[in-house]
XYZ file of N, CA and C in Angstrom:
618
model
N 0.821 -1.202 0.000
C 0.000 0.000 0.000
C 0.863 1.263 0.000
N 1.926 1.200 0.826
C 2.824 2.348 0.916
C 3.476 2.626 -0.437
N 3.847 1.558 -1.167
C 4.481 1.733 -2.473
C 3.536 2.433 -3.456
N 2.262 2.048 -3.395
C 1.269 2.673 -4.283
C 1.149 4.163 -3.961
N 1.139 4.475 -2.664
C 1.033 5.877 -2.233
C 2.237 6.695 -2.695
N 3.437 6.125 -2.544
C 4.661 6.801 -2.971
C 4.650 7.020 -4.479
N 4.230 5.987 -5.212
C 4.174 6.095 -6.670
C 3.181 7.167 -7.099
N 2.055 7.217 -6.393
C 1.031 8.229 -6.711
C 1.568 9.636 -6.443
N 2.290 9.805 -5.353
C 2.886 11.113 -5.016
C 3.905 11.541 -6.065
N 4.747 10.591 -6.463
C 5.759 10.902 -7.475
C 5.116 11.269 -8.806
N 4.058 10.567 -9.166
C 3.352 10.860 -10.410
C 2.737 12.248 -10.365
N 2.173 12.599 -9.201
C 1.569 13.934 -9.036
C 2.623 15.017 -9.160
N 3.758 14.804 -8.498
C 4.854 15.784 -8.564
C 5.328 15.956 -10.001
N 5.453 14.833 -10.717
C 5.907 14.876 -12.107
C 4.927 15.655 -12.975
N 3.636 15.389 -12.786
C 2.612 16.083 -13.576
C 2.585 17.574 -13.276
N 2.716 17.911 -12.004
C 2.743 19.329 -11.616
C 3.954 20.022 -12.232
N 5.104 19.329 -12.198
C 6.322 19.896 -12.789
C 6.193 20.105 -14.283
N 5.586 19.126 -14.956
C 5.388 19.242 -16.398
C 4.434 20.375 -16.737
N 3.380 20.515 -15.938
C 2.407 21.589 -16.164
C 3.056 22.956 -15.967
N 3.900 23.056 -14.926
C 4.589 24.323 -14.665
C 5.532 24.677 -15.799
N 6.262 23.664 -16.297
C 7.192 23.891 -17.406
C 6.443 24.313 -18.660
N 5.290 23.672 -18.899
C 4.485 24.026 -20.075
C 3.963 25.451 -19.960
N 3.550 25.818 -18.739
C 3.069 27.186 -18.527
C 4.164 28.213 -18.734
N 5.366 27.896 -18.274
C 6.523 28.774 -18.448
C 6.853 28.941 -19.927
N 6.820 27.831 -20.658
C 7.125 27.874 -22.087
C 6.085 28.699 -22.840
N 4.824 28.586 -22.428
C 3.751 29.359 -23.071
C 3.943 30.845 -22.833
N 4.291 31.221 -21.613
C 4.534 32.631 -21.297
C 5.704 33.169 -22.107
N 6.766 32.369 -22.235
C 7.939 32.779 -23.002
C 7.579 33.007 -24.463
N 6.808 32.074 -25.023
C 6.411 32.186 -26.424
C 5.545 33.422 -26.649
N 4.631 33.675 -25.732
C 3.765 34.854 -25.832
C 4.585 36.135 -25.776
N 5.531 36.195 -24.833
C 6.368 37.386 -24.677
C 7.205 37.645 -25.925
N 7.762 36.588 -26.497
C 8.598 36.741 -27.691
C 7.784 37.247 -28.876
N 6.549 36.756 -29.009
C 5.686 37.222 -30.098
C 5.330 38.696 -29.916
N 4.968 39.067 -28.696
C 4.637 40.463 -28.423
C 5.850 41.360 -28.675
N 7.013 40.900 -28.227
C 8.239 41.685 -28.404
C 8.541 41.899 -29.875
N 8.285 40.870 -30.695
C 8.523 40.999 -32.133
C 7.667 42.088 -32.756
N 6.417 42.166 -32.341
C 5.507 43.196 -32.864
C 5.941 44.583 -32.381
N 6.251 44.700 -31.108
C 6.676 45.987 -30.553
C 7.982 46.458 -31.189
N 8.876 45.520 -31.441
C 10.153 45.811 -32.096
C 9.923 46.345 -33.509
N 9.026 45.707 -34.261
C 8.712 46.148 -35.622
C 8.114 47.547 -35.622
N 7.226 47.818 -34.670
C 6.613 49.150 -34.578
C 7.661 50.211 -34.280
N 8.586 49.886 -33.372
C 9.640 50.843 -33.023
C 10.561 51.091 -34.210
N 10.896 50.032 -34.945
C 11.793 50.161 -36.097
C 11.156 50.970 -37.215
N 9.837 50.893 -37.316
C 9.123 51.615 -38.375
C 8.784 53.042 -37.976
N 9.191 53.432 -36.806
C 8.887 54.778 -36.332
C 7.688 54.782 -35.410
N 6.856 53.746 -35.539
C 5.727 53.582 -34.645
C 4.780 54.762 -34.619
N 3.827 54.695 -33.751
C 2.910 55.808 -33.529
C 3.175 56.354 -32.140
N 2.634 57.523 -31.856
C 2.827 58.115 -30.534
C 2.009 57.381 -29.476
N 0.962 56.676 -29.918
C 0.114 55.959 -28.971
C 0.881 54.805 -28.337
N 0.655 54.586 -27.050
C 1.288 53.477 -26.358
C 0.631 52.171 -26.793
N 1.321 51.056 -26.630
C 0.713 49.761 -26.973
C -0.560 49.529 -26.165
N -1.489 48.795 -26.737
C -2.718 48.467 -26.024
C -2.402 47.455 -24.929
N -3.298 47.295 -23.947
C -3.047 46.320 -22.865
C -2.735 44.919 -23.384
N -3.357 44.521 -24.477
C -3.124 43.175 -25.013
C -1.753 43.058 -25.692
N -1.167 44.175 -26.072
C 0.138 44.169 -26.737
C 1.297 44.250 -25.754
N 1.030 44.711 -24.550
C 2.084 44.924 -23.562
C 2.603 43.590 -23.013
N 3.910 43.497 -22.872
C 4.547 42.301 -22.310
C 4.438 42.365 -20.795
N 3.885 41.316 -20.193
C 3.744 41.269 -18.743
C 5.043 40.902 -18.047
N 5.106 41.173 -16.743
C 6.324 40.889 -15.978
C 6.677 39.408 -15.987
N 5.691 38.555 -15.702
C 5.992 37.117 -15.658
C 6.310 36.573 -17.044
N 5.705 37.168 -18.069
C 5.998 36.748 -19.446
C 7.458 37.037 -19.787
N 7.912 38.235 -19.443
C 9.298 38.614 -19.747
C 10.291 37.752 -18.984
N 10.003 37.487 -17.714
C 10.932 36.695 -16.903
C 10.996 35.245 -17.368
N 9.942 34.786 -18.055
C 9.929 33.404 -18.546
C 10.851 33.202 -19.740
N 11.216 34.300 -20.393
C 12.113 34.220 -21.549
C 13.542 34.015 -21.062
N 14.247 33.053 -21.641
C 15.652 32.794 -21.298
C 15.843 32.738 -19.775
N 15.171 31.817 -19.088
C 15.142 31.819 -17.622
C 16.488 31.719 -16.915
N 17.467 31.050 -17.516
C 18.763 30.924 -16.837
C 19.894 31.651 -17.567
N 19.553 32.448 -18.569
C 20.567 33.266 -19.238
C 21.491 32.533 -20.167
N 21.012 31.405 -20.724
C 21.880 30.616 -21.596
C 21.263 30.325 -22.952
N 20.099 30.904 -23.242
C 19.424 30.645 -24.517
C 20.142 31.358 -25.668
N 19.932 30.896 -26.907
C 20.527 31.581 -28.068
C 20.013 33.015 -28.179
N 20.828 33.863 -28.737
C 20.461 35.272 -28.910
C 19.668 35.420 -30.202
N 18.385 35.099 -30.137
C 17.586 35.128 -31.359
C 16.193 35.734 -31.172
N 15.995 36.463 -30.073
C 14.725 37.165 -29.897
C 14.996 38.517 -29.239
N 14.058 39.439 -29.389
C 14.266 40.825 -28.955
C 14.517 40.942 -27.457
N 13.761 40.200 -26.660
C 13.912 40.318 -25.205
C 15.283 39.826 -24.757
N 15.706 38.672 -25.265
C 17.002 38.122 -24.867
C 18.157 39.017 -25.302
N 18.122 39.488 -26.545
C 19.218 40.340 -27.041
C 19.297 41.657 -26.276
N 18.144 42.260 -25.998
C 18.150 43.526 -25.260
C 18.553 43.300 -23.810
N 18.029 42.247 -23.196
C 18.355 41.960 -21.795
C 19.836 41.677 -21.598
N 20.417 40.884 -22.501
C 21.847 40.571 -22.369
C 22.697 41.827 -22.540
N 22.286 42.718 -23.435
C 23.045 43.960 -23.625
C 22.992 44.819 -22.379
N 21.805 44.977 -21.814
C 21.657 45.743 -20.571
C 22.496 45.102 -19.468
N 22.407 43.791 -19.370
C 23.129 43.052 -18.324
C 24.636 43.231 -18.446
N 25.183 42.977 -19.632
C 26.628 43.005 -19.787
C 27.208 44.409 -19.814
N 26.452 45.369 -20.303
C 26.974 46.738 -20.376
C 26.799 47.510 -19.072
N 25.842 47.065 -18.215
C 25.568 47.887 -17.026
C 25.227 47.084 -15.779
N 25.538 45.789 -15.746
C 25.229 45.036 -14.526
C 26.024 45.624 -13.362
N 25.416 45.685 -12.216
C 26.079 46.279 -11.061
C 25.829 47.774 -10.948
N 25.298 48.385 -12.016
C 24.970 49.810 -11.965
C 23.568 49.983 -11.381
N 23.228 51.222 -11.074
C 21.863 51.509 -10.641
C 20.896 51.289 -11.804
N 19.617 51.187 -11.490
C 18.614 50.959 -12.529
C 18.655 52.046 -13.586
N 18.925 53.288 -13.173
C 18.941 54.395 -14.128
C 20.030 54.191 -15.183
N 21.153 53.629 -14.791
C 22.226 53.357 -15.745
C 21.861 52.247 -16.707
N 21.190 51.233 -16.201
C 20.750 50.123 -17.044
C 19.675 50.594 -18.023
N 18.788 51.469 -17.550
C 17.741 52.011 -18.416
C 18.339 52.853 -19.539
N 19.406 53.565 -19.237
C 20.046 54.402 -20.254
C 20.617 53.545 -21.386
N 21.204 52.411 -21.046
C 21.721 51.499 -22.072
C 20.575 50.976 -22.932
N 19.466 50.624 -22.300
C 18.290 50.147 -23.045
C 17.812 51.210 -24.018
N 17.842 52.460 -23.598
C 17.386 53.555 -24.458
C 18.263 53.698 -25.696
N 19.563 53.529 -25.542
C 20.463 53.627 -26.693
C 20.119 52.560 -27.728
N 19.891 51.337 -27.272
C 19.534 50.258 -28.205
C 18.227 50.592 -28.910
N 17.230 51.047 -28.163
C 15.937 51.367 -28.752
C 16.045 52.569 -29.683
N 16.906 53.534 -29.353
C 17.101 54.704 -30.226
C 17.743 54.288 -31.551
N 18.613 53.308 -31.492
C 19.261 52.834 -32.720
C 18.309 52.058 -33.618
N 17.351 51.400 -33.010
C 16.448 50.526 -33.746
C 15.696 51.287 -34.836
N 16.001 50.952 -36.080
C 15.332 51.595 -37.201
C 15.889 52.948 -37.585
N 16.812 53.502 -36.780
C 17.443 54.781 -37.134
C 18.303 54.573 -38.369
N 18.319 55.542 -39.233
C 19.118 55.419 -40.457
C 20.570 55.104 -40.109
N 21.087 54.071 -40.717
C 22.454 53.644 -40.444
C 22.542 52.458 -39.495
N 21.385 52.088 -38.919
C 21.349 50.949 -38.005
C 20.290 49.949 -38.467
N 20.426 48.692 -38.039
C 19.471 47.650 -38.448
C 18.070 47.858 -37.876
N 17.156 46.977 -38.301
C 15.752 47.111 -37.926
C 15.273 46.070 -36.920
N 16.190 45.290 -36.361
C 15.829 44.399 -35.257
C 16.832 44.609 -34.133
N 16.398 44.343 -32.912
C 17.269 44.547 -31.760
C 18.481 43.634 -31.819
N 18.279 42.380 -32.177
C 19.422 41.460 -32.246
C 20.445 41.920 -33.283
N 19.970 42.427 -34.417
C 20.891 42.913 -35.451
C 21.603 44.181 -34.992
N 20.916 45.033 -34.236
C 21.552 46.233 -33.676
C 22.677 45.820 -32.731
N 22.374 44.886 -31.851
C 23.340 44.436 -30.853
C 24.534 43.745 -31.494
N 24.277 42.978 -32.552
C 25.342 42.190 -33.177
C 25.945 42.865 -34.397
N 25.668 44.130 -34.598
C 26.208 44.834 -35.758
C 27.735 44.810 -35.696
N 28.345 44.470 -36.801
C 29.801 44.323 -36.835
C 30.176 42.862 -36.837
N 31.321 42.536 -36.277
C 31.785 41.144 -36.234
C 31.937 40.706 -34.790
N 31.636 39.429 -34.535
C 31.744 38.920 -33.165
C 33.192 38.922 -32.695
N 34.118 38.772 -33.617
C 35.536 38.865 -33.282
C 36.106 40.084 -34.001
N 36.349 41.139 -33.252
C 36.940 42.331 -33.867
C 36.072 43.554 -33.698
N 35.775 44.226 -34.802
C 35.025 45.477 -34.747
C 33.546 45.205 -34.503
N 33.000 45.788 -33.452
C 31.587 45.611 -33.150
C 31.078 46.854 -32.435
N 29.779 46.935 -32.222
C 29.162 48.099 -31.607
C 29.093 47.999 -30.083
N 28.888 46.789 -29.568
C 28.783 46.571 -28.127
C 29.878 45.606 -27.702
N 30.704 46.042 -26.767
C 31.922 45.297 -26.433
C 31.646 43.880 -25.936
N 30.559 43.656 -25.230
C 30.300 42.319 -24.695
C 30.108 41.296 -25.810
N 29.663 41.772 -26.949
C 29.382 40.862 -28.064
C 30.663 40.364 -28.728
N 31.737 41.132 -28.662
C 32.948 40.728 -29.389
C 34.179 40.636 -28.492
N 33.955 40.397 -27.184
C 35.121 40.323 -26.289
C 35.712 38.919 -26.182
N 35.105 37.961 -26.895
C 35.651 36.609 -26.891
C 35.247 35.758 -25.705
N 34.462 36.332 -24.779
C 34.021 35.594 -23.604
C 32.597 35.074 -23.795
N 32.170 34.210 -22.897
C 30.808 33.678 -22.947
C 29.793 34.813 -22.835
N 28.694 34.702 -23.582
C 27.643 35.710 -23.542
C 26.526 35.341 -22.571
N 26.671 34.199 -21.885
C 25.646 33.768 -20.946
C 25.621 34.682 -19.720
N 24.428 34.937 -19.212
C 24.286 35.731 -17.988
C 24.648 34.856 -16.791
N 25.351 35.436 -15.813
C 25.849 34.653 -14.682
C 25.147 34.989 -13.364
N 24.618 36.199 -13.243
C 24.033 36.655 -11.982
C 22.518 36.767 -12.134
N 21.790 35.870 -11.454
C 20.342 35.788 -11.624
C 19.627 37.103 -11.302
N 20.001 37.735 -10.198
C 19.309 38.951 -9.775
C 19.504 40.075 -10.789
N 20.739 40.298 -11.206
C 21.020 41.362 -12.171
C 20.339 41.093 -13.509
N 20.309 39.814 -13.898
C 19.695 39.479 -15.180
C 18.181 39.653 -15.116
N 17.584 39.337 -13.978
C 16.144 39.547 -13.808
C 15.815 41.039 -13.911
N 16.661 41.889 -13.342
C 16.459 43.337 -13.434
C 16.598 43.784 -14.885
N 17.591 43.240 -15.575
C 17.811 43.594 -16.981
C 16.605 43.213 -17.829
N 16.016 42.053 -17.555
C 14.840 41.629 -18.321
C 13.632 42.521 -18.032
N 13.497 42.959 -16.794
C 12.393 43.859 -16.466
C 12.555 45.204 -17.177
N 13.790 45.694 -17.260
C 14.040 46.960 -17.958
C 13.827 46.785 -19.461
N 14.247 45.642 -19.996
C 14.016 45.353 -21.420
C 12.521 45.322 -21.713
N 11.763 44.712 -20.821
C 10.307 44.652 -20.974
C 9.712 46.056 -21.048
N 10.118 46.909 -20.125
C 9.599 48.276 -20.099
C 10.016 49.050 -21.346
N 11.241 48.827 -21.796
C 11.717 49.523 -22.992
C 10.884 49.135 -24.213
N 10.627 47.854 -24.372
C 9.830 47.386 -25.502
C 8.382 47.866 -25.401
N 7.871 47.954 -24.176
C 6.508 48.450 -23.954
C 6.400 49.971 -24.063
N 7.546 50.614 -24.279
C 7.606 52.085 -24.327
C 7.174 52.700 -23.008
N 7.631 52.085 -21.941
C 7.315 52.553 -20.594
C 8.516 53.197 -19.913
N 9.598 53.373 -20.661
C 10.786 54.038 -20.127
C 10.876 55.459 -20.655
N 11.337 56.361 -19.813
C 11.654 57.708 -20.263
C 13.110 57.712 -20.723
N 13.351 58.192 -21.929
C 14.724 58.234 -22.455
C 15.486 59.357 -21.762
N 16.336 58.983 -20.829
C 17.116 59.968 -20.085
C 18.422 60.320 -20.781
N 18.654 59.746 -21.965
C 19.912 59.993 -22.671
C 19.807 61.138 -23.672
N 18.610 61.677 -23.862
C 18.454 62.766 -24.828
C 18.577 62.295 -26.264
N 18.127 61.066 -26.528
C 18.183 60.547 -27.892
C 19.543 60.012 -28.292
N 20.356 59.624 -27.319
C 21.722 59.160 -27.608
C 21.738 57.867 -28.417
N 22.757 57.756 -29.267
C 22.985 56.540 -30.053
C 24.303 55.873 -29.696
N 25.117 56.569 -28.900
C 26.454 56.079 -28.562
C 26.739 56.346 -27.092
N 27.693 55.599 -26.542
C 28.108 55.835 -25.155
C 29.493 55.253 -24.936
N 30.142 55.714 -23.880
C 31.404 55.115 -23.441
C 31.586 55.403 -21.963
N 32.417 54.625 -21.317
C 32.726 54.860 -19.913
C 33.479 56.175 -19.780
N 33.244 56.887 -18.678
C 33.863 58.195 -18.472
C 35.391 58.121 -18.546
N 35.962 57.026 -18.065
C 37.425 56.911 -18.032
C 38.025 56.678 -19.418
N 37.185 56.337 -20.392
C 37.672 56.119 -21.760
C 37.582 57.414 -22.559
N 38.437 57.536 -23.574
C 38.387 58.706 -24.460
C 38.502 58.248 -25.914
N 37.451 57.635 -26.434
C 37.500 57.159 -27.826
C 37.603 58.309 -28.815
N 38.294 58.069 -29.920
C 38.492 59.119 -30.924
C 37.169 59.620 -31.496
N 36.194 58.727 -31.623
C 34.940 59.116 -32.251
C 34.134 60.109 -31.419
N 34.443 60.250 -30.132
C 33.614 61.096 -29.263
C 33.604 62.558 -29.715
N 34.670 63.015 -30.377
C 34.724 64.400 -30.843
C 33.796 64.664 -32.029
N 33.332 63.584 -32.655
C 32.482 63.744 -33.834
C 31.009 63.913 -33.476
N 30.669 63.679 -32.202
C 29.267 63.692 -31.800
C 29.003 64.717 -30.695
N 27.736 64.904 -30.386
C 27.322 65.850 -29.359
C 27.058 65.096 -28.058
N 27.698 65.516 -26.990
C 27.457 64.903 -25.682
C 26.072 65.310 -25.202
N 25.282 64.335 -24.765
C 23.923 64.631 -24.304
C 23.811 64.608 -22.788
N 24.437 63.627 -22.151
C 24.291 63.482 -20.704
C 25.314 62.481 -20.187
N 25.536 62.491 -18.888
C 26.369 61.489 -18.243
C 25.541 60.816 -17.159
N 25.488 59.493 -17.188
C 24.704 58.732 -16.222
C 25.588 57.661 -15.587
N 25.766 57.738 -14.277
C 26.548 56.726 -13.552
C 27.907 56.449 -14.182
N 28.610 57.497 -14.561
C 29.948 57.326 -15.106
C 29.996 56.906 -16.549
N 28.848 56.922 -17.223
C 28.797 56.603 -18.651
C 28.368 57.862 -19.397
N 29.106 58.196 -20.451
C 28.845 59.416 -21.226
C 28.091 59.036 -22.495
N 27.031 59.795 -22.794
C 26.170 59.485 -23.936
C 26.247 60.585 -24.990
N 26.090 60.160 -26.261
C 26.236 61.079 -27.390
C 25.156 60.840 -28.448
N 24.899 61.874 -29.223
C 24.064 61.724 -30.399
C 24.783 62.368 -31.573
N 24.432 62.003 -32.800
C 25.131 62.538 -33.971
C 24.802 64.025 -34.202
N 25.723 64.712 -34.795
C 25.461 66.096 -35.219
C 24.538 66.044 -36.431
N 23.488 66.780 -36.397
C 22.545 66.792 -37.499
C 21.729 65.515 -37.619
N 21.813 64.642 -36.621
C 21.027 63.416 -36.624
C 21.542 62.330 -37.549
N 22.723 62.534 -38.139
C 23.265 61.555 -39.086
C 24.240 60.620 -38.380
N 23.915 59.348 -38.358
C 24.777 58.355 -37.729
C 25.897 57.965 -38.682
N 27.034 57.570 -38.108
C 28.174 57.146 -38.929
C 28.523 55.707 -38.628
């Protein structure tokens, strides 16, 4: 009798686990589809109207995407979240939001690609690239669960157009301690948490 009870308990646990995994996968799929639509609208210039409630990515939906930070970089939420994570992990939320704004500002801007993943991966993975984490030769997997969860929440808000762009329309940035040659070609807009942001003169990206 005890064996039957144990077997029944194990079967219940297995079914509950499978149901939870299926629910997580459904949320991830929903979030990725919504993100694709929001990404296309942003790349096309979009409208001034905010997304409708049915178009907005929910918190649990966003967190279900790439749950352990090791999925391929092939959807808008993952590519944006990893960029925020690697470029500003350990910074305050305002610094992470500023990085998200730069990616969103580039999206569809003349001279930049029309998807977030293409914006992030513009250039070559080994050598010249736009975002240093993408071409530094190290693993692109997220390592810190808490920081990555924050990055995904900021990515969600950015895609939902729920972030205020504190960079002044910036398309470029660098750490304050760095002095890249290209910085003289652009207009400084703001400095956030030791990161300096720039936009092109006359709105023309190079």
